[in-house]
Amino acid sequence: MLKIIISPAKKMNLIDEFSFKLTDPVFLEETGYLHTLLKEMALEELQTLWHCSDRLAKQNYERLHSFSPNRASSPALLAYEGIQYQYMAPQVFSDSQWDYVSEHLYILSGFYGILKPADRVIPYRLEMQAKLETEEARDLYRFWGSRMYDLLTGKDGESDAVQILNLASAEYSKTILPYVRTPHSQVTCIFGENINGKVKMKGTQAKIARGEMVRWMSERYIEDITEIRGFDRLNYRFHPEFSSETEYVFLKNPMPPGR
């Protein structure tokens, strides 16, 4: 079974136009606990936690006190607005593409733990690396522990081997990769350029490529992780000489002179 993990985006919007039924996040109880914890914090404390401007701090403080996870009404995959999601463009997915991501795609989140595309969410700000102490742990990595990985691999019943395609940033993939054990496996995609024989990855370009990869996979209903080696969008090509069993490297071909 192939399962794709991606990062969330900081920017979110309320979405009220969609044609499918919303689902509940699996860790809604834990999210409610974090929501209560954040609401008890002063604006100044939250701004320090969020590492953001005065304007964004006030906006997210107001959202924190205006919305409740129990009354969320926006589907996760459409609510996030980062550049990865812009290139994925889920708002124009066909029915078959939406069926594909509903079966295979998971969004990792400091606030929600893990989300499916149709899970109902509220706008929030809480990065995984935020230094939020809880009763159980001193940060969110320890708070969530192996729960996201256990959910992906069906520790409570699923016996088939799971192939995890990691399209998440290092900040978020740290919630999954340290726990991977056989019979399950993972492949991390690296999108970069060959600079003097070394692979160099640029953050914005990688986010764009990750979004494009999800779109490409949904168009082809990719079911086996090795099939992604055929990805050829945005002038990228798979390079086996830089790749391994756990890391697939895609390099952007240099543009011809005069282009």
PDB file of C-alpha atoms in Angstrom, residues 27-41 46 49-50 60-72 110-112 121-126 132 134 140 143-144:
ATOM      1  CA  PHE A  27      -6.649  12.781  16.488  1.00  0.00           C
ATOM      2  CA  LEU A  28      -9.426  15.288  17.146  1.00  0.00           C
ATOM      3  CA  GLU A  29      -9.223  14.729  20.919  1.00  0.00           C
ATOM      4  CA  GLU A  30      -5.504  15.550  20.978  1.00  0.00           C
ATOM      5  CA  THR A  31      -6.140  18.611  18.805  1.00  0.00           C
ATOM      6  CA  GLY A  32      -8.796  19.791  21.243  1.00  0.00           C
ATOM      7  CA  TYR A  33      -6.277  19.515  24.056  1.00  0.00           C
ATOM      8  CA  LEU A  34      -3.684  21.578  22.131  1.00  0.00           C
ATOM      9  CA  HIS A  35      -6.349  24.128  21.227  1.00  0.00           C
ATOM     10  CA  THR A  36      -7.265  24.588  24.897  1.00  0.00           C
ATOM     11  CA  LEU A  37      -3.581  24.891  25.823  1.00  0.00           C
ATOM     12  CA  LEU A  38      -2.998  27.606  23.217  1.00  0.00           C
ATOM     13  CA  LYS A  39      -6.118  29.540  24.234  1.00  0.00           C
ATOM     14  CA  GLU A  40      -4.777  29.815  27.776  1.00  0.00           C
ATOM     15  CA  MET A  41      -1.634  31.599  26.533  1.00  0.00           C
ATOM     16  CA  LEU A  46       1.868  33.057  21.373  1.00  0.00           C
ATOM     17  CA  LEU A  49       5.839  30.585  20.027  1.00  0.00           C
ATOM     18  CA  TRP A  50       4.757  31.394  16.489  1.00  0.00           C
ATOM     19  CA  ASN A  60      -4.017  33.990  14.582  1.00  0.00           C
ATOM     20  CA  TYR A  61      -4.912  34.969  18.149  1.00  0.00           C
ATOM     21  CA  GLU A  62      -8.358  36.032  16.931  1.00  0.00           C
ATOM     22  CA  ARG A  63      -8.752  32.818  14.947  1.00  0.00           C
ATOM     23  CA  LEU A  64      -7.703  30.784  17.958  1.00  0.00           C
ATOM     24  CA  HIS A  65     -10.496  32.312  20.032  1.00  0.00           C
ATOM     25  CA  SER A  66     -13.094  32.403  17.234  1.00  0.00           C
ATOM     26  CA  PHE A  67     -12.903  28.838  15.895  1.00  0.00           C
ATOM     27  CA  SER A  68     -13.213  25.450  17.554  1.00  0.00           C
ATOM     28  CA  PRO A  69     -11.859  22.157  16.095  1.00  0.00           C
ATOM     29  CA  ASN A  70     -15.200  20.552  16.972  1.00  0.00           C
ATOM     30  CA  ARG A  71     -17.015  22.954  14.648  1.00  0.00           C
ATOM     31  CA  ALA A  72     -14.540  23.027  11.773  1.00  0.00           C
ATOM     32  CA  GLY A 110       1.708  19.980  14.546  1.00  0.00           C
ATOM     33  CA  PHE A 111      -1.886  20.805  15.523  1.00  0.00           C
ATOM     34  CA  TYR A 112      -3.826  17.885  14.008  1.00  0.00           C
ATOM     35  CA  VAL A 121     -10.095  21.821   9.888  1.00  0.00           C
ATOM     36  CA  ILE A 122      -9.949  25.352  11.255  1.00  0.00           C
ATOM     37  CA  PRO A 123      -7.280  27.914  10.357  1.00  0.00           C
ATOM     38  CA  TYR A 124      -4.440  27.564  12.863  1.00  0.00           C
ATOM     39  CA  ARG A 125      -0.780  28.310  13.329  1.00  0.00           C
ATOM     40  CA  LEU A 126       1.377  25.694  15.031  1.00  0.00           C
ATOM     41  CA  LEU A 132       5.070  24.067  23.024  1.00  0.00           C
ATOM     42  CA  THR A 134       2.347  19.943  27.295  1.00  0.00           C
ATOM     43  CA  LEU A 140       5.405  18.515  19.832  1.00  0.00           C
ATOM     44  CA  PHE A 143       3.815  14.847  22.273  1.00  0.00           C
ATOM     45  CA  TRP A 144       2.939  13.074  19.017  1.00  0.00           C
TER      46      TRP A 144
END
